[in-house]
PDB file of C-alpha atoms in Angstrom:
ATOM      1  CA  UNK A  13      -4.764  14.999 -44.423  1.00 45.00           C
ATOM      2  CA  UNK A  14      -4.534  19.370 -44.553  1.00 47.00           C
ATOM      3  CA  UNK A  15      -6.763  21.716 -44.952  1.00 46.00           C
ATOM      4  CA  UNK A  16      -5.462  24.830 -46.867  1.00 46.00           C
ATOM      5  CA  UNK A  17      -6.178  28.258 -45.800  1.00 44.00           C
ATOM      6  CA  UNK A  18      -4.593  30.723 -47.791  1.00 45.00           C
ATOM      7  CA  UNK A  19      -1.014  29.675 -48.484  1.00 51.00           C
ATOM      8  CA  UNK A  20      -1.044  27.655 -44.974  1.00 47.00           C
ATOM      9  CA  UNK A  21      -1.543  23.619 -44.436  1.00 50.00           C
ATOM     10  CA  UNK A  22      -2.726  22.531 -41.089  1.00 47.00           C
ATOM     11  CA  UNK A  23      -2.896  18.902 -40.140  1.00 53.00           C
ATOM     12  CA  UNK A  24      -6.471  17.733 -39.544  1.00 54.00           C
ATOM     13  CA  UNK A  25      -6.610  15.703 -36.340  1.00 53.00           C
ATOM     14  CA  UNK A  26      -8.113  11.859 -37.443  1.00 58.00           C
ATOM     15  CA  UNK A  27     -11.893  11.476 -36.314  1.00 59.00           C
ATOM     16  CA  UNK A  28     -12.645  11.115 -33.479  1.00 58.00           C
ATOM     17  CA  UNK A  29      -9.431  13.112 -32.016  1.00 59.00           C
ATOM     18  CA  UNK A  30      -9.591  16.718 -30.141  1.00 62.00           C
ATOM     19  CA  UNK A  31      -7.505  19.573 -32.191  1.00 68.00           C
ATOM     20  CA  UNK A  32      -6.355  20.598 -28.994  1.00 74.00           C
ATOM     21  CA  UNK A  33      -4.475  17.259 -27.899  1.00 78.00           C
ATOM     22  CA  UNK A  34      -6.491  17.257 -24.726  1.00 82.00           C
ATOM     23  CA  UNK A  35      -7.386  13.562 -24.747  1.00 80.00           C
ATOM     24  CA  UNK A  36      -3.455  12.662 -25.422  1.00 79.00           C
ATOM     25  CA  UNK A  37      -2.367  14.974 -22.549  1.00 82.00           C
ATOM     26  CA  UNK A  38      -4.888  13.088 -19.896  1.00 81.00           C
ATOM     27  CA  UNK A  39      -3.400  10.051 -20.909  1.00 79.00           C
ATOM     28  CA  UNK A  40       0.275  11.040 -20.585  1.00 82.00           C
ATOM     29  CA  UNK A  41      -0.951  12.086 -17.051  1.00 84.00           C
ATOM     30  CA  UNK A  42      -2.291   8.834 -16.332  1.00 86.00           C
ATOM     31  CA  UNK A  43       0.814   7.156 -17.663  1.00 87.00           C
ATOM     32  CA  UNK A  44       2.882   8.992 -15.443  1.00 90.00           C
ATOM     33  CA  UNK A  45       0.064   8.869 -12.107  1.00 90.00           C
ATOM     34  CA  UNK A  46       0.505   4.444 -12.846  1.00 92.00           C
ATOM     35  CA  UNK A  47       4.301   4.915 -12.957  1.00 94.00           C
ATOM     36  CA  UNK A  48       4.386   7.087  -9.801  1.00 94.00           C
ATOM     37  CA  UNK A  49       2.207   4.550  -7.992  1.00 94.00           C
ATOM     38  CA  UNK A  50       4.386   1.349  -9.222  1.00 95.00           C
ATOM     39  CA  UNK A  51       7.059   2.828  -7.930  1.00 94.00           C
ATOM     40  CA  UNK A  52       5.428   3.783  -4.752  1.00 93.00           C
ATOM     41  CA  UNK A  53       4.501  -0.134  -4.567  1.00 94.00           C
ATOM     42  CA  UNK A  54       8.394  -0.753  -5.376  1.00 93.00           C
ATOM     43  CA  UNK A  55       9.560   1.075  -2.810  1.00 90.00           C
ATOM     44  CA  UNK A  56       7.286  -0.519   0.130  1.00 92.00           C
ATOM     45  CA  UNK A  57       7.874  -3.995  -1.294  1.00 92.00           C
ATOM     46  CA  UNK A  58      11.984  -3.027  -0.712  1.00 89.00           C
ATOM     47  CA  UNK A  59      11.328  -1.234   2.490  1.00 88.00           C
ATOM     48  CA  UNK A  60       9.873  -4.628   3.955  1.00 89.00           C
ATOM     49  CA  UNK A  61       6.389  -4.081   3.284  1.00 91.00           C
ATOM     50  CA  UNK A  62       4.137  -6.991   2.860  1.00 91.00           C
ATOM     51  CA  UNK A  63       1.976  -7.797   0.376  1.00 93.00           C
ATOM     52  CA  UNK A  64      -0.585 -10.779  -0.158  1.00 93.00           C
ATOM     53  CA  UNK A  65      -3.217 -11.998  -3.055  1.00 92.00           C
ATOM     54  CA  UNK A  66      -2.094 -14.260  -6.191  1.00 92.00           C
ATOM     55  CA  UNK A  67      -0.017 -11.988  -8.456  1.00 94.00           C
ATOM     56  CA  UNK A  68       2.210 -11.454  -5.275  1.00 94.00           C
ATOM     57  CA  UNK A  69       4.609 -14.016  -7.062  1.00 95.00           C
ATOM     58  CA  UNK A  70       4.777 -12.547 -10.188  1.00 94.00           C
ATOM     59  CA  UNK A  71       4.989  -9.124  -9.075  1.00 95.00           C
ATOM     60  CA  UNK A  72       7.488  -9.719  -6.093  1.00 95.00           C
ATOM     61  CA  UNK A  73       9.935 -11.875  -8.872  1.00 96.00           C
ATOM     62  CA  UNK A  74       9.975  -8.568 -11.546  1.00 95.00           C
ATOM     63  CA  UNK A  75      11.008  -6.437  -8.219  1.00 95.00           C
ATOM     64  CA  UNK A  76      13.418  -9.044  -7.072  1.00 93.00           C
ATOM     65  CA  UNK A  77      14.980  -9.156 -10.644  1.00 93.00           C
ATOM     66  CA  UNK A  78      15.167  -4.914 -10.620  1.00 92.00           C
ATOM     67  CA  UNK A  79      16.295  -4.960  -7.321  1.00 90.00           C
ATOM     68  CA  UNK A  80      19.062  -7.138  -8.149  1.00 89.00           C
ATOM     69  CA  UNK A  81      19.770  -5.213 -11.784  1.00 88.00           C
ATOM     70  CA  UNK A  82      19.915  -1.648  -9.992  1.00 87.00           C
ATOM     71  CA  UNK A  83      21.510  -3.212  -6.514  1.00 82.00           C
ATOM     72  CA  UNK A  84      18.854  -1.314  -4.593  1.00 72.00           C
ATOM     73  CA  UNK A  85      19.846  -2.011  -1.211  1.00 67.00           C
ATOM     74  CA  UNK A  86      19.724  -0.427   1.869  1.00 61.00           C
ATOM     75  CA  UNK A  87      23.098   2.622   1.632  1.00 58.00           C
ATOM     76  CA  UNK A  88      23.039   2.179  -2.103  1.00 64.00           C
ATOM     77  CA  UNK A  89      21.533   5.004  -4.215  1.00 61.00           C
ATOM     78  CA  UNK A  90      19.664   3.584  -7.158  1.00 71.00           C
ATOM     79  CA  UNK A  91      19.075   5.703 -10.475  1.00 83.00           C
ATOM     80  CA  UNK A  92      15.405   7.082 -10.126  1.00 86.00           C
ATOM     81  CA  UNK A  93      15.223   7.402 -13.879  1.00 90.00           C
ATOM     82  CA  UNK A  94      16.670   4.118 -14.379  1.00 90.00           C
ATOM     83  CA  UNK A  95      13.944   2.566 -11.923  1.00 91.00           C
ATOM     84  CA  UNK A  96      11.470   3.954 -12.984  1.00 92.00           C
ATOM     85  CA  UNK A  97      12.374   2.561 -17.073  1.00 93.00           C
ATOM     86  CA  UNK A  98      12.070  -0.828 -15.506  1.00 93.00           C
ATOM     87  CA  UNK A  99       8.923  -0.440 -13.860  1.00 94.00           C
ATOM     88  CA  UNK A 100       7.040   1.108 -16.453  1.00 95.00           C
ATOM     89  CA  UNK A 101       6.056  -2.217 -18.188  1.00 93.00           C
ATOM     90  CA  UNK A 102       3.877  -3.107 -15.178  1.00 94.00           C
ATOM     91  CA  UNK A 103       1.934  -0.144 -15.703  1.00 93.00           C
ATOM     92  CA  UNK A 104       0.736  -1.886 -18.880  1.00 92.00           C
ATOM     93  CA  UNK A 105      -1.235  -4.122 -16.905  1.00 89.00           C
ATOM     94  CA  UNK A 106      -2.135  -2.721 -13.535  1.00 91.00           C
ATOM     95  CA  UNK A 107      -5.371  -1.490 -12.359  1.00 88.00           C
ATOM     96  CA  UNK A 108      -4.797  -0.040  -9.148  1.00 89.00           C
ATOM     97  CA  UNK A 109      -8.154  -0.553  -6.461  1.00 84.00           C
ATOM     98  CA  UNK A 110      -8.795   0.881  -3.069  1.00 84.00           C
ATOM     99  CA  UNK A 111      -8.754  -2.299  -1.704  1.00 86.00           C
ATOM    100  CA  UNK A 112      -6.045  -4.137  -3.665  1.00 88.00           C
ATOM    101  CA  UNK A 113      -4.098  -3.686  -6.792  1.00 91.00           C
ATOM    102  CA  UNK A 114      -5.137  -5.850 -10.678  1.00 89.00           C
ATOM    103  CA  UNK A 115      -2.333  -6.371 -12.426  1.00 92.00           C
ATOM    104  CA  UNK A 116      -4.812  -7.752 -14.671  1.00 86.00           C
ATOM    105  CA  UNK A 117      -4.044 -10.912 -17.410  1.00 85.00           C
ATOM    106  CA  UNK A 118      -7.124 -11.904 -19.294  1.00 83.00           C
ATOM    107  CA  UNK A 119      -6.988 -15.676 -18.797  1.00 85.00           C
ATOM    108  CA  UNK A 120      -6.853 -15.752 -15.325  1.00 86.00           C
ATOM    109  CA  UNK A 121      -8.954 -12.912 -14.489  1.00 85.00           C
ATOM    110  CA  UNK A 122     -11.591 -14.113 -11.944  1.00 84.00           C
ATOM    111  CA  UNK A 123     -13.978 -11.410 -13.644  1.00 81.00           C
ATOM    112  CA  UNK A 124     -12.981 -12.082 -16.935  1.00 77.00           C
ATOM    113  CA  UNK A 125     -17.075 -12.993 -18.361  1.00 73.00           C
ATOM    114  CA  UNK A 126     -17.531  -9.152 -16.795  1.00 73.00           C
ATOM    115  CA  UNK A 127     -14.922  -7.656 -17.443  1.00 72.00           C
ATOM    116  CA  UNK A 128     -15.184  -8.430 -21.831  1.00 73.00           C
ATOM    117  CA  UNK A 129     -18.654  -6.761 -21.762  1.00 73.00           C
ATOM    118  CA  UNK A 130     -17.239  -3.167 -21.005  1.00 74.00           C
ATOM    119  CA  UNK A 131     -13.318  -4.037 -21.840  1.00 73.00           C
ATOM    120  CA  UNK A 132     -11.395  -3.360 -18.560  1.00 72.00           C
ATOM    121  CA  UNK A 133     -11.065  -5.606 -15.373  1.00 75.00           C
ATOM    122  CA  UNK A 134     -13.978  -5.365 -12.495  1.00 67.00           C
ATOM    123  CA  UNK A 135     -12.375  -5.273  -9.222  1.00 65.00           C
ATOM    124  CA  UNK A 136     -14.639  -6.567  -6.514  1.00 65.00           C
ATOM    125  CA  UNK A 137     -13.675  -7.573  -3.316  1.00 60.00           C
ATOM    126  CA  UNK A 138     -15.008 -10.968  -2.960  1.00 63.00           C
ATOM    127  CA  UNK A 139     -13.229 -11.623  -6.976  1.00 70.00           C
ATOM    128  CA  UNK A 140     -10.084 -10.151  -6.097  1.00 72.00           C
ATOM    129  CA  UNK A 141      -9.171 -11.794  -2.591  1.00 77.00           C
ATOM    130  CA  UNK A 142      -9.269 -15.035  -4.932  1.00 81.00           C
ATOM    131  CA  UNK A 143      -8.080 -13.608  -7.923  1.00 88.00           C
ATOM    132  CA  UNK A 144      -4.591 -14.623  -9.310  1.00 91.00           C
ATOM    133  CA  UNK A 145      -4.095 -11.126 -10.477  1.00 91.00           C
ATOM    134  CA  UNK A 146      -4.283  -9.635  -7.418  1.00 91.00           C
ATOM    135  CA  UNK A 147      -2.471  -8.214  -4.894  1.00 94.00           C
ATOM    136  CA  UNK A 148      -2.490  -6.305  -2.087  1.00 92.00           C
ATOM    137  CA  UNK A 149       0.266  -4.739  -0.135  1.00 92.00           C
ATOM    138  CA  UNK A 150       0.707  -2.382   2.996  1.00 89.00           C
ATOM    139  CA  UNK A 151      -0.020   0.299   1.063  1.00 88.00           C
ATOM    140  CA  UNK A 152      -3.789  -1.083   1.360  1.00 90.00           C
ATOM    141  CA  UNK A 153      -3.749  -1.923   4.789  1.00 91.00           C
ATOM    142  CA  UNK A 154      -5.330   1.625   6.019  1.00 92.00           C
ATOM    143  CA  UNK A 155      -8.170   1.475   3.647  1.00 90.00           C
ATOM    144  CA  UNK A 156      -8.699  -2.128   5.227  1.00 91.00           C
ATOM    145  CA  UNK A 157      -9.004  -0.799   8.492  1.00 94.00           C
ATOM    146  CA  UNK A 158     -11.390   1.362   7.778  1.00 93.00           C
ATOM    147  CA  UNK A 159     -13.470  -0.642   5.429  1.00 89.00           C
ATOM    148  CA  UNK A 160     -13.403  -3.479   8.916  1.00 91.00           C
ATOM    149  CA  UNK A 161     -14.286  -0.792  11.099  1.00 91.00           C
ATOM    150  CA  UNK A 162     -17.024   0.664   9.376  1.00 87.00           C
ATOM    151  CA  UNK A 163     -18.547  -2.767   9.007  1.00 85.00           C
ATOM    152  CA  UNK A 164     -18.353  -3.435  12.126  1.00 85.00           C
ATOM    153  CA  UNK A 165     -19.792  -0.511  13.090  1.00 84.00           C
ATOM    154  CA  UNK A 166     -22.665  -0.323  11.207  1.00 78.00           C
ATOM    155  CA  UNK A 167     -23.445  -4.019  11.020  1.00 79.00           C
ATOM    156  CA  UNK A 168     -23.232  -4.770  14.764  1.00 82.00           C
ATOM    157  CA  UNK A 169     -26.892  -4.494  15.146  1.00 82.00           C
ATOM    158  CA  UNK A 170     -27.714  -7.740  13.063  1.00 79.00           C
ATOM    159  CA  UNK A 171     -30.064  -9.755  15.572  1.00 81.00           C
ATOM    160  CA  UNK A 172     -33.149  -8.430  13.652  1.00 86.00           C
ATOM    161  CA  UNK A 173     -32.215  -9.707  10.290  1.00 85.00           C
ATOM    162  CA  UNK A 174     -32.797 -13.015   8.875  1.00 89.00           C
ATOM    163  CA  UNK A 175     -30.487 -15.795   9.489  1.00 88.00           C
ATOM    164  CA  UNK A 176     -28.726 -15.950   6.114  1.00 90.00           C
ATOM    165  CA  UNK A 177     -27.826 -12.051   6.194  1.00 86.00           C
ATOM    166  CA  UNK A 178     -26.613 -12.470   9.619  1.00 84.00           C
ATOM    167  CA  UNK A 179     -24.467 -15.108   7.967  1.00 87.00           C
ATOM    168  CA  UNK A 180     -23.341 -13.040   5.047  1.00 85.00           C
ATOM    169  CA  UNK A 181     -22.059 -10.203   6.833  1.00 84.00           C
ATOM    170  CA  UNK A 182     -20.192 -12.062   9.239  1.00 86.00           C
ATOM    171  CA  UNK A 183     -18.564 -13.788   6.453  1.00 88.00           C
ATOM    172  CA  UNK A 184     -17.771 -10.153   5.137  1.00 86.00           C
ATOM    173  CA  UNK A 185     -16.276  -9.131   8.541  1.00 89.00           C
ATOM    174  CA  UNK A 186     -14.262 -12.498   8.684  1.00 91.00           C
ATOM    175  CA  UNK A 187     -13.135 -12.026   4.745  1.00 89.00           C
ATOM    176  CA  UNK A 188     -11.717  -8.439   5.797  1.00 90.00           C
ATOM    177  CA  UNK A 189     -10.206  -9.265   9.106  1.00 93.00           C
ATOM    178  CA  UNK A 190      -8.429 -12.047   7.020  1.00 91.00           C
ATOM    179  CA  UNK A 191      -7.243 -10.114   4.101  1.00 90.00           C
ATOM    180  CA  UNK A 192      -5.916  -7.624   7.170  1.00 93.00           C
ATOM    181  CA  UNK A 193      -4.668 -10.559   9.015  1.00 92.00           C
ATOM    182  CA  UNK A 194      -2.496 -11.497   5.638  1.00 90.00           C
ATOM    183  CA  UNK A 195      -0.686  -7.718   5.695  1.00 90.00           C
ATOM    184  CA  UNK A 196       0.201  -7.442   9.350  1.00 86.00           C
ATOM    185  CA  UNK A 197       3.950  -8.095  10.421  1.00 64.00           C
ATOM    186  CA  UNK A 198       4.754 -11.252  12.339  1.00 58.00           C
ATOM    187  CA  UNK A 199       4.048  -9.767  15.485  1.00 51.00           C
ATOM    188  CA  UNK A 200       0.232  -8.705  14.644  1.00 46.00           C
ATOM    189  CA  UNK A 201       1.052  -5.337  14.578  1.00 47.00           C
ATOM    190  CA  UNK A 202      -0.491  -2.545  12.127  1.00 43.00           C
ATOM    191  CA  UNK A 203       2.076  -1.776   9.329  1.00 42.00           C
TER     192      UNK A 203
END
């Protein structure tokens, strides 16, 4: 489709599109912001950075099988460009969270009845510790910290609530000291 002006044709964007390209230039950022961060989670994982949640598995298997195609080892210099090629498929699938990562499949998803009403996975906490499309890595582990202390801190006056929130938020506090449990090296220590 053209319009003519004068003796010129210019293309007429489809409906619904900008003229401008805006929309497609947000999204080639956002391509590129996944990528970065997949590779950031690449480069923990093969630093000896631990990572926990059910996609751990499937995730850790696709890095094994680059690591062993690029022979990224300690000493060896891998090709960025050709690293970053192979990761870019898991950006087709990964929602990244503050407190963990989706790399989201539709018949496992834990939210999946939620997630179909508005089209995109629903990370929650209590869903994703569970989730087989989860995972969380070191990269996390800060934001868990925080998250544990500022429960703890603002929940450790619970003696005046009923029973069953008492109950709930110690089961909250236990959930996160678990999930931070599951990152820490074998020695206990923060990574």
């Amino acid at each position: 489709m053209a319009e003519a002006f004068g003796q010129f044709q210019y293309p007429t964007p489809p409906l619904g599109t900008s003229a401008s390209g805006f929309a497609d230039e947000v999204a080639a950022d956002k391509a590129v912001a996944l990528l970065d961060y997949v590779e950031d989670l690449y480069h923990d994982w093969n630093e000896g950075g631990r990572s926990a949640g059910g996609a751990v598995k499937r995730v850790e298997a696709e890095f094994d099988r680059i690591r062993a195609e690029l022979g990224d080892l300690p000493g060896v210099v891998a090709s960025p460009e050709r690293l970053r090629t192979m990761l870019r498929h898991l950006t087709r699938t990964l929602h990244p969270g503050a407190l963990n990562d989706c790399f989201h499949h539709t018949d496992t998803a834990v939210c999946g009845k939620r997630a179909k009403a508005v089209g995109r996975p629903l990370p929650m906490l209590n869903m994703c510790l569970t989730c087989p499309n989860s995972r969380r890595s070191s990269i996390h582990l800060p934001r868990y910290h925080m998250s544990r202390d500022l429960a703890g801190e603002e929940l450790k006056d619970t003696e005046h609530l009923p029973p069953h929130q008492q109950t709930a938020i110690g089961e909250f506090i236990a959930m996160l000291d678990g999930a931070i449990e599951e990152l820490n090296d074998e020695d206990g220590a923060r990574v």
